Amino acid sequence: MTAAELIAVAAFKSGVFSQAFPAFGVERRGAPVQAFVRFSDEKVRLRSQVYEPDYVIVQDSSLIKDVDVFSGLKKGGIIIINTSGEISGNIPDGVRYIPIDATRLALEILGVPITNTTLMGAFAAASGEISLDALEEAVRERFSGSLADKNVAASRAAYEMVKGGV
Amino acid sequence: MKAILEGSHAIAEAVRLAKPEVISAYPITPQTHIVERLAEMVANGELESEYICVESEFSALSAALGASCAGSRVYSATSSQGLLFMAEVCFNVAGMRQPIVMSIANRAVSAPLSIWNDQQDSIALRDAGWIQLYAEDVQESFDLHLLAYRACEDHRVLLPAFVCFDGFIISHTYEPVDIPEEKEVQAYLPPYNPLNKLDADDPLSMGMYATPDYYMEFRYEMDRAMDRSLAVLKEAGKEFKKIFGRDYSELIESYKLEDAEVAIVALGSICGTIKDAVDEMRAEGKKVGLLKIRALRPFPAEDIKKALSGIKKVGIFEKNISIGSRMKGAVGYEVKDAINDSSVQVLSYVAGLGGRDIRIRDIKKITEEIEKGKGDCFYGIREELI
């Protein structure tokens, strides 16, 4: 949910209307959870979950065997998966697949395997929907002090990595 | 100031600006983030208020009631089982005419246990004597808290209010919200001026025993106050527009009803999805519109009749079930009674219970059912599970 919140905040800071919300399974940290983000030039009124995303971000590639993460992904869409190697499952035609070892990056930079800000950097680079500056602003609003600095660094590292072609 | 906030945190901001002297609440999903944030505000000095930690919802509202009787502006919040546990006290708060404002993050009721959204909890307390307002989005949820305090504390009303918003769908959604300046809120909502209060130097009793010679008149007065609240809420809405710019001068909102042949009636966040569905159906040539009901109590029957006049097919989207009733949904009966015209088809559709997601295509299917004249039923039952 933190990742979705950060995208929504960054999009808002870029001047568009955004909406982010979770779909909880069970209420505990670490349980699989889906979160959705919409942004638009107009007020977002629609409240249903997102069934045909333009972008999919998978924070834990082990979920792929249980969940059809590609479901509904539009042609020309982008899927970013946090993975250290090959993923099980076939990438559908016409979508751009961006694997990134966000856990390793997060461990290196943050010292903990929490990948929200790293994947947000990757998303900013891959989608072009939010600027790195807006993302940094959102991260600094969410975190403070050295934690904010580290998370900004993690975002930037992932951004550069994706820009450079992973 | 425009900000992007989680619904719960935006509501906590509204409460902070309303300056309740006492907050008494017990956490329950999906309301928890509101009271957590308020506890934080009290702890770090952003809000000067007495935050009473209690061991249950029953105590939460009981303590709130006592504080209100002592003349304080009081706030509470709950959901689902929490509200049901408060039920007895809810009737007391209204009967003792205390203008407490309580947030309801609408959630399904047990059993089976569900943390997800429908509106069964507040609708189950329909007859408790509380004003019931329903918000479509985060901004409206914010605004209705301020409006509720103003209307409830008006001496023509003196009744409590639920400000209802859909659990998770609103409470856990981040979206942009306009947070007004403190001085604007102060101009709109002056400190509470109780008509009567508990005072050791001028003693009086509240919530007394009433024999058969007296009881009915108390209920009669409550009902009259609720009737008067229709005009007071509208006045509060007009004043709101003058200060904050957003219009709540009506307790209903019509969306593309002018030339509509089919109307969908709904409460809460689903209205947003229905508006998008209406736009799509309009583009396909269907003359359909939405009537959003902002107040279930008081029920704005005359306004609903007027807004729906000339429309021959009306369907009510119900996130509640009145088990054993013919129409199935509780709101449909009141809409049907408001229209009071046997040539108009009025049908209920129970949908989205326990958090089942409702998409634009579902609204389109329900519209087709309204056109066919089939209703007073559940929508979206998974036959394979029956």
PDB file of C-alpha atoms in Angstrom, chain A:
ATOM      1  CA  MET A   1       0.000   0.000   0.000  1.00  0.00           C
ATOM      2  CA  THR A   2       2.899   2.334   0.723  1.00  0.00           C
ATOM      3  CA  ALA A   3       4.014   2.045  -2.900  1.00  0.00           C
ATOM      4  CA  ALA A   4       0.541   2.877  -4.204  1.00  0.00           C
ATOM      5  CA  GLU A   5       0.314   5.791  -1.804  1.00  0.00           C
ATOM      6  CA  LEU A   6       3.685   7.118  -2.972  1.00  0.00           C
ATOM      7  CA  ILE A   7       2.659   6.940  -6.636  1.00  0.00           C
ATOM      8  CA  ALA A   8      -0.606   8.722  -5.877  1.00  0.00           C
ATOM      9  CA  VAL A   9       1.129  11.428  -3.879  1.00  0.00           C
ATOM     10  CA  ALA A  10       3.808  11.892  -6.543  1.00  0.00           C
ATOM     11  CA  ALA A  11       1.151  12.073  -9.277  1.00  0.00           C
ATOM     12  CA  PHE A  12      -0.799  14.631  -7.225  1.00  0.00           C
ATOM     13  CA  LYS A  13       2.366  16.679  -6.858  1.00  0.00           C
ATOM     14  CA  SER A  14       2.791  16.529 -10.620  1.00  0.00           C
ATOM     15  CA  GLY A  15      -0.603  18.234 -10.903  1.00  0.00           C
ATOM     16  CA  VAL A  16      -3.028  15.440 -11.754  1.00  0.00           C
ATOM     17  CA  PHE A  17      -5.920  13.969  -9.804  1.00  0.00           C
ATOM     18  CA  SER A  18      -4.967  10.633  -8.292  1.00  0.00           C
ATOM     19  CA  GLN A  19      -6.561   7.905  -6.244  1.00  0.00           C
ATOM     20  CA  ALA A  20      -4.899   4.996  -4.412  1.00  0.00           C
ATOM     21  CA  PHE A  21      -6.525   2.253  -2.393  1.00  0.00           C
ATOM     22  CA  PRO A  22      -5.788  -1.217  -1.066  1.00  0.00           C
ATOM     23  CA  ALA A  23      -7.655  -4.502  -1.373  1.00  0.00           C
ATOM     24  CA  PHE A  24      -6.756  -6.359   1.790  1.00  0.00           C
ATOM     25  CA  GLY A  25      -6.868 -10.086   2.236  1.00  0.00           C
ATOM     26  CA  VAL A  26      -5.911 -10.551   5.834  1.00  0.00           C
ATOM     27  CA  GLU A  27      -4.825  -7.788   8.163  1.00  0.00           C
ATOM     28  CA  ARG A  28      -1.187  -8.325   8.881  1.00  0.00           C
ATOM     29  CA  ARG A  29       2.107  -7.015   7.613  1.00  0.00           C
ATOM     30  CA  GLY A  30       3.659  -9.207   4.941  1.00  0.00           C
ATOM     31  CA  ALA A  31       0.397 -10.817   3.815  1.00  0.00           C
ATOM     32  CA  PRO A  32      -0.266 -10.623   0.080  1.00  0.00           C
ATOM     33  CA  VAL A  33      -2.118  -7.409  -0.680  1.00  0.00           C
ATOM     34  CA  GLN A  34      -3.203  -5.662  -3.837  1.00  0.00           C
ATOM     35  CA  ALA A  35      -3.273  -1.913  -4.101  1.00  0.00           C
ATOM     36  CA  PHE A  36      -4.539   0.159  -6.990  1.00  0.00           C
ATOM     37  CA  VAL A  37      -3.771   3.601  -8.321  1.00  0.00           C
ATOM     38  CA  ARG A  38      -5.618   5.705 -10.855  1.00  0.00           C
ATOM     39  CA  PHE A  39      -4.622   9.095 -12.135  1.00  0.00           C
ATOM     40  CA  SER A  40      -6.382  11.417 -14.470  1.00  0.00           C
ATOM     41  CA  ASP A  41      -6.623  15.044 -15.545  1.00  0.00           C
ATOM     42  CA  GLU A  42     -10.164  14.985 -14.181  1.00  0.00           C
ATOM     43  CA  LYS A  43     -11.510  13.976 -10.807  1.00  0.00           C
ATOM     44  CA  VAL A  44     -11.513  10.179 -10.455  1.00  0.00           C
ATOM     45  CA  ARG A  45     -15.022   9.022  -9.524  1.00  0.00           C
ATOM     46  CA  LEU A  46     -14.748   5.319 -10.310  1.00  0.00           C
ATOM     47  CA  ARG A  47     -14.297   3.183  -7.183  1.00  0.00           C
ATOM     48  CA  SER A  48     -14.032  -0.361  -8.492  1.00  0.00           C
ATOM     49  CA  GLN A  49     -10.753  -2.243  -8.443  1.00  0.00           C
ATOM     50  CA  VAL A  50      -8.546  -1.937 -11.518  1.00  0.00           C
ATOM     51  CA  TYR A  51      -9.099  -4.861 -13.872  1.00  0.00           C
ATOM     52  CA  GLU A  52      -7.308  -3.585 -16.988  1.00  0.00           C
ATOM     53  CA  PRO A  53      -4.169  -1.865 -15.762  1.00  0.00           C
ATOM     54  CA  ASP A  54      -1.699   0.062 -17.891  1.00  0.00           C
ATOM     55  CA  TYR A  55       1.016  -0.846 -15.409  1.00  0.00           C
ATOM     56  CA  VAL A  56       1.557  -3.728 -13.021  1.00  0.00           C
ATOM     57  CA  ILE A  57       4.167  -3.750 -10.266  1.00  0.00           C
ATOM     58  CA  VAL A  58       4.882  -7.067  -8.544  1.00  0.00           C
ATOM     59  CA  GLN A  59       6.763  -6.664  -5.285  1.00  0.00           C
ATOM     60  CA  ASP A  60       7.275 -10.379  -4.658  1.00  0.00           C
ATOM     61  CA  SER A  61       7.816 -12.647  -7.640  1.00  0.00           C
ATOM     62  CA  SER A  62       6.909 -15.732  -5.588  1.00  0.00           C
ATOM     63  CA  LEU A  63       3.288 -14.576  -5.847  1.00  0.00           C
ATOM     64  CA  ILE A  64       3.322 -15.246  -9.580  1.00  0.00           C
ATOM     65  CA  LYS A  65       2.623 -18.933  -9.046  1.00  0.00           C
ATOM     66  CA  ASP A  66      -0.543 -18.108  -7.057  1.00  0.00           C
ATOM     67  CA  VAL A  67      -1.837 -14.983  -8.756  1.00  0.00           C
ATOM     68  CA  ASP A  68      -2.259 -14.173 -12.452  1.00  0.00           C
ATOM     69  CA  VAL A  69      -0.345 -10.930 -12.266  1.00  0.00           C
ATOM     70  CA  PHE A  70      -0.683 -10.371 -16.000  1.00  0.00           C
ATOM     71  CA  SER A  71      -4.482 -10.506 -15.889  1.00  0.00           C
ATOM     72  CA  GLY A  72      -6.027  -7.668 -17.877  1.00  0.00           C
ATOM     73  CA  LEU A  73      -2.728  -5.914 -18.550  1.00  0.00           C
ATOM     74  CA  LYS A  74      -3.289  -3.768 -21.618  1.00  0.00           C
ATOM     75  CA  LYS A  75      -1.350  -4.173 -24.864  1.00  0.00           C
ATOM     76  CA  GLY A  76       1.562  -1.798 -24.680  1.00  0.00           C
ATOM     77  CA  GLY A  77       1.406  -1.999 -20.896  1.00  0.00           C
ATOM     78  CA  ILE A  78       4.380  -2.384 -18.623  1.00  0.00           C
ATOM     79  CA  ILE A  79       4.994  -4.955 -15.905  1.00  0.00           C
ATOM     80  CA  ILE A  80       7.752  -4.401 -13.371  1.00  0.00           C
ATOM     81  CA  ILE A  81       8.652  -7.436 -11.310  1.00  0.00           C
ATOM     82  CA  ASN A  82      10.963  -7.564  -8.344  1.00  0.00           C
ATOM     83  CA  THR A  83      13.046 -10.641  -9.087  1.00  0.00           C
ATOM     84  CA  SER A  84      16.605 -11.827  -8.811  1.00  0.00           C
ATOM     85  CA  GLY A  85      16.334 -14.218 -11.723  1.00  0.00           C
ATOM     86  CA  GLU A  86      13.930 -15.935 -14.062  1.00  0.00           C
ATOM     87  CA  ILE A  87      10.237 -15.747 -13.288  1.00  0.00           C
ATOM     88  CA  SER A  88       7.833 -18.613 -13.674  1.00  0.00           C
ATOM     89  CA  GLY A  89       5.064 -17.925 -16.152  1.00  0.00           C
ATOM     90  CA  ASN A  90       4.977 -16.511 -19.635  1.00  0.00           C
ATOM     91  CA  ILE A  91       5.078 -12.828 -20.400  1.00  0.00           C
ATOM     92  CA  PRO A  92       2.080 -12.005 -22.627  1.00  0.00           C
ATOM     93  CA  ASP A  93       2.722 -10.583 -26.098  1.00  0.00           C
ATOM     94  CA  GLY A  94       2.768  -6.865 -26.516  1.00  0.00           C
ATOM     95  CA  VAL A  95       3.723  -5.928 -22.989  1.00  0.00           C
ATOM     96  CA  ARG A  96       7.014  -4.561 -21.777  1.00  0.00           C
ATOM     97  CA  TYR A  97       8.579  -6.640 -19.037  1.00  0.00           C
ATOM     98  CA  ILE A  98      11.025  -4.987 -16.665  1.00  0.00           C
ATOM     99  CA  PRO A  99      12.679  -7.291 -14.150  1.00  0.00           C
ATOM    100  CA  ILE A 100      14.566  -5.547 -11.401  1.00  0.00           C
ATOM    101  CA  ASP A 101      16.286  -6.953  -8.343  1.00  0.00           C
ATOM    102  CA  ALA A 102      14.687  -4.412  -6.048  1.00  0.00           C
ATOM    103  CA  THR A 103      15.286  -6.487  -2.932  1.00  0.00           C
ATOM    104  CA  ARG A 104      19.036  -6.473  -3.507  1.00  0.00           C
ATOM    105  CA  LEU A 105      19.026  -2.724  -4.179  1.00  0.00           C
ATOM    106  CA  ALA A 106      16.934  -2.101  -1.077  1.00  0.00           C
ATOM    107  CA  LEU A 107      19.241  -4.250   1.053  1.00  0.00           C
ATOM    108  CA  GLU A 108      22.291  -2.416  -0.285  1.00  0.00           C
ATOM    109  CA  ILE A 109      20.891   1.075   0.174  1.00  0.00           C
ATOM    110  CA  LEU A 110      18.306   0.828   2.953  1.00  0.00           C
ATOM    111  CA  GLY A 111      19.652  -2.217   4.742  1.00  0.00           C
ATOM    112  CA  VAL A 112      16.182  -3.790   4.780  1.00  0.00           C
ATOM    113  CA  PRO A 113      14.333  -5.758   2.091  1.00  0.00           C
ATOM    114  CA  ILE A 114      11.515  -3.193   1.746  1.00  0.00           C
ATOM    115  CA  THR A 115      11.144  -2.417  -1.914  1.00  0.00           C
ATOM    116  CA  ASN A 116       8.483   0.310  -2.145  1.00  0.00           C
ATOM    117  CA  THR A 117      10.710   3.246  -2.975  1.00  0.00           C
ATOM    118  CA  THR A 118      13.020   1.218  -5.189  1.00  0.00           C
ATOM    119  CA  LEU A 119      10.130  -0.030  -7.304  1.00  0.00           C
ATOM    120  CA  MET A 120       8.686   3.485  -7.432  1.00  0.00           C
ATOM    121  CA  GLY A 121      11.934   4.679  -8.968  1.00  0.00           C
ATOM    122  CA  ALA A 122      11.706   1.896 -11.512  1.00  0.00           C
ATOM    123  CA  PHE A 123       8.088   2.810 -12.211  1.00  0.00           C
ATOM    124  CA  ALA A 124       8.915   6.494 -12.693  1.00  0.00           C
ATOM    125  CA  ALA A 125      11.640   5.583 -15.179  1.00  0.00           C
ATOM    126  CA  ALA A 126       9.650   2.979 -17.083  1.00  0.00           C
ATOM    127  CA  SER A 127       6.329   4.799 -17.299  1.00  0.00           C
ATOM    128  CA  GLY A 128       7.308   8.457 -17.502  1.00  0.00           C
ATOM    129  CA  GLU A 129       4.055   9.149 -15.630  1.00  0.00           C
ATOM    130  CA  ILE A 130       5.724  10.740 -12.606  1.00  0.00           C
ATOM    131  CA  SER A 131       8.910  12.742 -12.413  1.00  0.00           C
ATOM    132  CA  LEU A 132      11.783  11.765 -10.180  1.00  0.00           C
ATOM    133  CA  ASP A 133      11.427  15.141  -8.428  1.00  0.00           C
ATOM    134  CA  ALA A 134       7.762  14.522  -7.625  1.00  0.00           C
ATOM    135  CA  LEU A 135       8.650  11.067  -6.367  1.00  0.00           C
ATOM    136  CA  GLU A 136      11.391  12.489  -4.186  1.00  0.00           C
ATOM    137  CA  GLU A 137       8.933  15.015  -2.750  1.00  0.00           C
ATOM    138  CA  ALA A 138       6.465  12.217  -1.981  1.00  0.00           C
ATOM    139  CA  VAL A 139       9.182  10.094  -0.345  1.00  0.00           C
ATOM    140  CA  ARG A 140      10.346  13.017   1.793  1.00  0.00           C
ATOM    141  CA  GLU A 141       6.799  13.618   2.938  1.00  0.00           C
ATOM    142  CA  ARG A 142       6.420   9.968   3.959  1.00  0.00           C
ATOM    143  CA  PHE A 143       9.800   9.504   5.645  1.00  0.00           C
ATOM    144  CA  SER A 144      12.045  11.831   7.581  1.00  0.00           C
ATOM    145  CA  GLY A 145      15.749  12.326   8.244  1.00  0.00           C
ATOM    146  CA  SER A 146      18.262   9.789   7.046  1.00  0.00           C
ATOM    147  CA  LEU A 147      15.494   7.310   6.260  1.00  0.00           C
ATOM    148  CA  ALA A 148      14.146   9.790   3.717  1.00  0.00           C
ATOM    149  CA  ASP A 149      17.639  10.279   2.235  1.00  0.00           C
ATOM    150  CA  LYS A 150      18.172   6.556   1.918  1.00  0.00           C
ATOM    151  CA  ASN A 151      14.787   6.021   0.300  1.00  0.00           C
ATOM    152  CA  VAL A 152      15.402   8.844  -2.149  1.00  0.00           C
ATOM    153  CA  ALA A 153      18.752   7.219  -2.975  1.00  0.00           C
ATOM    154  CA  ALA A 154      17.029   3.861  -3.487  1.00  0.00           C
ATOM    155  CA  SER A 155      14.470   5.452  -5.832  1.00  0.00           C
ATOM    156  CA  ARG A 156      17.183   7.188  -7.796  1.00  0.00           C
ATOM    157  CA  ALA A 157      19.311   4.071  -8.107  1.00  0.00           C
ATOM    158  CA  ALA A 158      16.390   2.074  -9.489  1.00  0.00           C
ATOM    159  CA  TYR A 159      15.407   4.962 -11.754  1.00  0.00           C
ATOM    160  CA  GLU A 160      18.887   5.137 -13.246  1.00  0.00           C
ATOM    161  CA  MET A 161      19.052   1.390 -13.585  1.00  0.00           C
ATOM    162  CA  VAL A 162      15.806   1.232 -15.570  1.00  0.00           C
ATOM    163  CA  LYS A 163      16.687   4.304 -17.631  1.00  0.00           C
ATOM    164  CA  GLY A 164      19.964   2.642 -18.481  1.00  0.00           C
ATOM    165  CA  GLY A 165      18.182  -0.564 -19.475  1.00  0.00           C
ATOM    166  CA  VAL A 166      18.210  -3.294 -16.856  1.00  0.00           C
TER     167      VAL A 166
END
